[in-house]
Short mmCIF file of C-alpha atoms in Angstrom, two decimals:
data_model
loop_
_atom_site.label_atom_id
_atom_site.label_comp_id
_atom_site.label_asym_id
_atom_site.label_seq_id
_atom_site.Cartn_x
_atom_site.Cartn_y
_atom_site.Cartn_z
CA MET A 101 156.46 150.52 66.68
CA LEU A 102 155.97 151.75 63.02
CA SER A 103 158.51 151.34 60.42
CA LYS A 104 159.43 154.49 58.50
CA ARG A 105 158.38 152.10 55.28
CA GLU A 106 154.70 151.94 57.30
CA LYS A 107 154.51 155.36 58.31
CA ASP A 108 155.25 156.61 54.24
CA LEU A 109 152.41 153.81 53.64
CA ILE A 110 149.86 155.19 55.96
CA ALA A 111 150.18 158.72 54.78
CA GLU A 112 150.29 157.59 50.95
CA VAL A 113 146.54 156.22 51.55
CA TRP A 114 144.93 158.44 54.10
CA THR A 115 146.01 161.23 51.59
CA LYS A 116 143.99 159.64 48.81
CA LEU A 117 141.36 159.50 51.05
CA ILE A 118 140.38 162.93 51.64
CA PRO A 119 138.72 163.61 48.45
CA VAL A 120 135.83 160.73 49.91
CA ALA A 121 136.37 161.43 53.51
CA GLU A 122 133.08 161.90 53.48
CA ASP A 123 132.20 158.79 52.04
CA ILE A 124 134.35 156.65 53.78
CA GLY A 125 133.30 158.50 57.46
CA SER A 126 129.77 157.81 57.11
CA ASP A 127 130.14 154.44 55.61
CA ALA A 128 132.29 153.48 58.94
CA LEU A 129 129.70 155.16 61.30
CA THR A 130 127.17 153.51 59.73
CA ARG A 131 129.24 150.05 59.68
CA MET A 132 129.32 151.00 63.44
CA PHE A 133 126.07 151.58 64.24
CA ALA A 134 124.38 148.29 62.73
CA THR A 135 127.12 146.33 63.90
CA PHE A 136 127.20 147.75 67.26
CA PRO A 137 124.19 149.12 67.65
CA GLY A 138 125.47 150.58 71.28
CA THR A 139 127.22 152.42 70.20
CA LYS A 140 124.23 154.72 68.60
CA THR A 141 124.04 156.02 71.96
CA TYR A 142 126.67 158.63 72.00
CA PHE A 143 124.65 159.96 68.42
CA SER A 144 121.61 160.84 70.16
CA HIS A 145 121.65 164.56 69.61
CA LEU A 146 122.19 163.71 65.67
CA ASP A 147 120.07 162.22 62.96
CA ILE A 148 122.49 159.17 62.02
CA SER A 149 119.91 157.72 59.67
CA PRO A 150 122.08 156.83 56.01
CA ARG A 151 124.17 159.37 54.03
CA SER A 152 121.85 162.73 56.66
CA ALA A 153 123.41 165.21 56.43
CA HIS A 154 124.67 165.00 60.39
CA LEU A 155 126.66 161.97 59.50
CA LEU A 156 128.54 163.30 56.37
CA SER A 157 129.60 165.74 58.09
CA HIS A 158 130.72 163.93 61.23
CA GLY A 159 132.38 161.04 59.04
CA GLU A 160 134.53 163.74 56.90
CA LYS A 161 135.45 165.11 59.82
CA ILE A 162 136.58 162.04 61.65
CA VAL A 163 138.53 161.08 58.02
CA LEU A 164 139.88 164.18 58.06
CA ALA A 165 141.19 164.29 61.87
CA ILE A 166 143.13 160.77 60.99
CA ALA A 167 144.36 161.63 58.18
CA GLU A 168 146.21 164.79 59.16
CA GLY A 169 147.25 162.84 62.19
CA ALA A 170 148.66 160.12 59.90
CA GLN A 171 151.27 162.89 57.84
CA ASP A 172 153.28 162.81 61.70
CA ILE A 173 152.68 160.13 63.47
CA ASP A 174 155.21 161.19 65.49
CA GLN A 175 153.54 163.95 66.88
CA LEU A 176 150.48 162.20 67.35
CA ALA A 177 150.27 163.14 71.04
CA VAL A 178 150.20 166.80 70.24
CA SER A 179 148.14 167.11 67.46
CA LEU A 180 145.47 165.23 68.79
CA ALA A 181 145.86 167.40 72.04
CA PRO A 182 142.70 169.47 71.15
CA LEU A 183 140.93 165.91 70.10
CA GLN A 184 142.21 164.56 73.62
CA THR A 185 140.41 166.83 75.49
CA LEU A 186 137.39 166.95 73.77
CA HIS A 187 136.43 163.21 73.90
CA ALA A 188 137.68 163.12 77.93
CA TYR A 189 136.14 165.67 79.12
CA GLN A 190 132.98 167.18 77.06
CA LEU A 191 131.99 163.25 74.96
CA ARG A 192 133.08 160.76 77.44
CA ILE A 193 132.76 158.16 75.68
CA ASP A 194 133.79 154.83 76.57
CA PRO A 195 136.97 154.06 75.00
CA THR A 196 136.26 150.46 74.46
CA ASN A 197 134.15 152.10 71.31
CA PHE A 198 137.29 153.42 69.58
CA LYS A 199 137.99 149.48 68.97
CA LEU A 200 134.92 148.70 66.93
CA PHE A 201 135.15 151.97 65.11
CA SER A 202 138.46 151.21 64.26
CA HIS A 203 137.53 147.72 63.14
CA CYS A 204 134.40 148.76 61.19
CA MET A 205 136.68 151.69 59.67
CA LEU A 206 138.96 149.30 58.49
CA VAL A 207 136.19 146.99 56.91
CA ALA A 208 134.95 150.71 54.94
CA LEU A 209 138.56 150.83 53.65
CA ALA A 210 139.06 146.69 52.62
CA ALA A 211 135.17 147.77 51.05
CA HIS A 212 136.29 150.84 49.14
CA MET A 213 139.44 149.33 48.44
CA GLY A 214 139.12 146.00 47.13
CA ASP A 215 142.59 144.04 46.50
CA ASP A 216 144.39 146.84 47.19
CA PHE A 217 143.70 146.73 51.12
CA THR A 218 146.86 144.20 51.11
CA PRO A 219 147.31 142.23 54.37
CA VAL A 220 150.14 145.03 54.70
CA VAL A 221 148.07 148.05 53.97
CA HIS A 222 145.90 146.50 56.51
CA ALA A 223 148.95 145.76 59.34
CA ALA A 224 149.89 149.12 59.07
CA ILE A 225 146.86 150.78 59.30
CA ASP A 226 145.61 149.06 61.95
CA LYS A 227 148.63 149.87 63.86
CA TYR A 228 148.27 153.46 63.16
CA LEU A 229 144.75 153.55 63.73
CA SER A 230 145.17 151.54 67.49
CA ALA A 231 147.94 154.29 68.16
CA PHE A 232 145.13 156.89 67.93
CA ALA A 233 143.21 155.67 69.60
CA ALA A 234 145.73 154.94 72.56
CA VAL A 235 146.36 158.98 71.97
CA LEU A 236 142.66 160.01 72.58
CA ALA A 237 142.05 157.67 75.27
CA GLU A 238 145.15 159.04 77.28
CA LYS A 239 143.77 161.74 79.23
CA TYR A 240 140.60 159.92 80.38
CA ARG A 241 142.37 159.65 83.96
CA MET B 39 120.59 128.96 71.09
CA VAL B 40 120.39 131.69 69.36
CA HIS B 41 117.45 132.99 66.95
CA TRP B 42 118.25 133.56 63.34
CA THR B 43 115.27 135.36 60.96
CA ASP B 44 114.61 133.86 57.58
CA LYS B 45 116.13 137.28 56.27
CA GLU B 46 119.58 136.16 58.95
CA ARG B 47 119.69 133.08 57.45
CA SER B 48 119.47 134.19 53.73
CA THR B 49 121.93 136.72 54.39
CA VAL B 50 124.39 134.34 55.20
CA ARG B 51 123.67 131.90 53.34
CA ALA B 52 124.28 134.98 50.07
CA VAL B 53 127.32 136.26 51.40
CA TRP B 54 128.52 132.54 52.00
CA GLU B 55 127.83 131.63 48.17
CA LYS B 56 129.72 134.00 46.98
CA LEU B 57 132.89 133.36 48.36
CA ASP B 58 135.99 131.43 46.78
CA ILE B 59 137.08 129.04 50.24
CA ASP B 60 140.21 128.28 49.08
CA GLN B 61 140.95 132.12 48.17
CA ILE B 62 139.44 133.85 51.21
CA GLY B 63 140.91 130.84 53.92
CA PRO B 64 144.31 131.17 52.72
CA GLU B 65 144.15 135.36 53.16
CA ALA B 66 142.52 135.45 56.09
CA LEU B 67 144.97 133.18 57.99
CA ALA B 68 147.55 135.12 56.25
CA ARG B 69 146.54 138.50 57.55
CA VAL B 70 145.89 137.20 60.83
CA LEU B 71 149.81 136.49 60.78
CA ILE B 72 150.63 139.62 59.17
CA VAL B 73 148.33 141.94 61.31
CA TYR B 74 148.81 140.36 64.92
CA PRO B 75 151.85 138.90 64.45
CA TRP B 76 152.15 136.52 68.00
CA THR B 77 149.39 134.89 66.33
CA GLU B 78 152.86 133.11 64.70
CA ARG B 79 153.12 131.17 68.17
CA TYR B 80 150.31 128.64 66.97
CA PHE B 81 151.94 127.94 64.18
CA GLY B 82 155.84 126.89 64.93
CA GLY B 83 155.89 123.72 62.55
CA PHE B 84 155.08 126.03 59.51
CA GLY B 85 158.82 127.00 58.45
CA ASP B 86 159.28 130.61 56.91
CA MET B 87 157.41 133.35 58.31
CA PHE B 88 159.41 136.37 58.81
CA THR B 89 158.32 138.65 56.48
CA ALA B 90 154.79 139.18 54.85
CA THR B 91 155.77 137.84 52.01
CA ALA B 92 156.71 134.81 53.30
CA VAL B 93 153.56 134.45 55.25
CA LEU B 94 151.65 134.91 52.28
CA ASN B 95 153.78 132.22 50.02
CA ASN B 96 154.03 129.70 52.86
CA SER B 97 152.52 126.86 51.67
CA LYS B 98 151.72 125.69 55.12
CA VAL B 99 149.30 128.78 55.87
CA ALA B 100 147.46 128.18 52.74
CA ALA B 101 146.33 124.84 53.70
CA GLN B 102 145.33 125.86 56.75
CA GLY B 103 143.62 128.36 55.94
CA LYS B 104 141.04 126.34 53.69
CA VAL B 105 140.97 123.93 56.59
CA VAL B 106 139.69 126.76 58.70
CA LEU B 107 137.59 127.93 56.24
CA LYS B 108 135.99 124.32 55.37
CA ALA B 109 135.17 124.51 59.24
CA LEU B 110 133.09 127.79 58.89
CA ASP B 111 131.00 126.04 56.54
CA ARG B 112 130.05 123.72 58.92
CA ALA B 113 128.63 126.30 60.67
CA VAL B 114 126.80 127.81 57.97
CA LYS B 115 125.10 124.75 56.96
CA ASN B 116 124.09 124.20 61.34
CA MET B 117 123.28 127.62 61.65
CA ASP B 118 120.89 126.13 65.12
CA ASN B 119 123.48 124.16 66.44
CA ILE B 120 126.80 126.15 65.64
CA LYS B 121 127.45 125.05 69.45
CA GLY B 122 127.45 121.37 68.76
CA THR B 123 128.81 121.47 65.53
CA TYR B 124 132.41 123.36 67.02
CA ALA B 125 132.71 121.48 70.18
CA ALA B 126 135.26 118.36 69.28
CA LEU B 127 136.70 121.53 67.77
CA SER B 128 136.37 123.88 70.51
CA ARG B 129 138.01 120.84 73.16
CA MET B 130 141.03 120.22 70.87
CA HIS B 131 141.70 123.83 70.50
CA TYR B 132 141.46 124.40 74.55
CA GLU B 133 143.18 121.26 75.55
CA LYS B 134 145.96 120.14 72.95
CA LEU B 135 146.80 123.66 70.92
CA ASN B 136 146.72 125.44 73.62
CA VAL B 137 144.88 128.36 71.91
CA ASP B 138 143.69 131.61 73.58
CA PRO B 139 139.98 132.03 72.29
CA ASP B 140 140.52 135.69 72.07
CA ASN B 141 142.18 134.61 69.03
CA PHE B 142 139.27 132.84 67.20
CA ARG B 143 138.08 136.62 67.64
CA LEU B 144 141.12 138.36 65.58
CA LEU B 145 140.33 135.56 62.82
CA ALA B 146 136.99 136.24 62.96
CA ASP B 147 137.92 139.72 62.21
CA CYS B 148 140.07 139.33 59.38
CA ILE B 149 137.69 136.67 57.65
CA THR B 150 135.66 139.88 57.92
CA ILE B 151 138.17 142.16 56.32
CA THR B 152 139.15 139.71 53.89
CA VAL B 153 135.31 138.92 52.74
CA ALA B 154 135.24 142.74 52.40
CA CYS B 155 137.96 143.21 50.44
CA LYS B 156 136.01 140.82 47.81
CA LEU B 157 132.47 141.70 47.82
CA LYS B 158 133.44 145.83 48.56
CA GLY B 159 129.99 147.27 48.42
CA ASP B 160 128.04 144.18 48.90
CA LEU B 161 128.99 143.72 51.69
CA SER B 162 127.01 146.58 53.13
CA PRO B 163 126.96 147.68 56.55
CA GLN B 164 123.41 146.31 57.14
CA THR B 165 125.02 142.38 55.96
CA GLN B 166 128.17 143.15 57.29
CA ALA B 167 126.43 142.79 61.13
CA THR B 168 124.40 140.37 60.29
CA TRP B 169 127.85 138.34 58.76
CA GLN B 170 129.84 139.41 62.02
CA LYS B 171 126.65 138.23 64.38
CA PHE B 172 126.73 134.92 62.18
CA LEU B 173 130.45 135.02 63.40
CA SER B 174 131.03 135.90 66.91
CA VAL B 175 128.33 132.93 67.33
CA VAL B 176 131.05 131.07 65.10
CA VAL B 177 133.64 132.52 68.03
CA GLU B 178 131.79 131.82 70.80
CA ALA B 179 131.08 128.35 70.11
CA MET B 180 134.57 128.06 69.44
CA GLY B 181 135.24 129.38 73.43
CA SER B 182 132.42 126.69 74.78
CA GLN B 183 134.73 124.15 75.82
CA TYR B 184 137.45 126.08 78.02
CA SER B 185 135.99 125.39 81.22
#
């Protein structure tokens, strides 16, 4: 359950990240590949070396989707419908990996925002990312 | 037994030397309590933890956070025998404190995020990977006496 204050905070944080979507998204992915090498198996068709064109564009896509969802969290199930189908039926990514990615996204945000990534912001973003992941995993079975 | 390369040893040591235990400990423990509020069950005697501000200003949380990071210092100094180093502590958390060992992982994740807030870009993806490998060995050791 996200409070109104948390929803506002989440939207504010992600809006600020839109201009640096490429950097944040690719950093989070690079962190995930380094810390949890098993996650690389889903990207065998892409060049995932740090700062590669594929990585930057994929990272940007992810951050923009998360930022867009943050604008109206109550409607996540609707706004993420196309991504739900994509992940469940085409990409077939084991949903356990969403948790690993969420953690690495939190670390990327902490490294980017420093002390502005306060415990209160951290808690709100953690809740939002787990809600986002739960919606993505909804159609799996 | 975990095998550590020289590079991994020096990476863990380098991260550790950049940290102020008295700052990271209280903040990391506060983050666990704020982000995963059900962890408060283990700190019933700590008084007011009703809001994030109360947790952050709670002197008992701060003191306990320092204790936790001092214990982590022992792992940094005994990287080849982390399991042995934590045997008694693991037993205490199991038999006396009844702590669900999954909480050690939650705390480890919050420690990493707190470290990232302080070191920023210096906690590179590769450094993070080594640091989390170290913490996962600590988490495993803390759960080793649950049987």
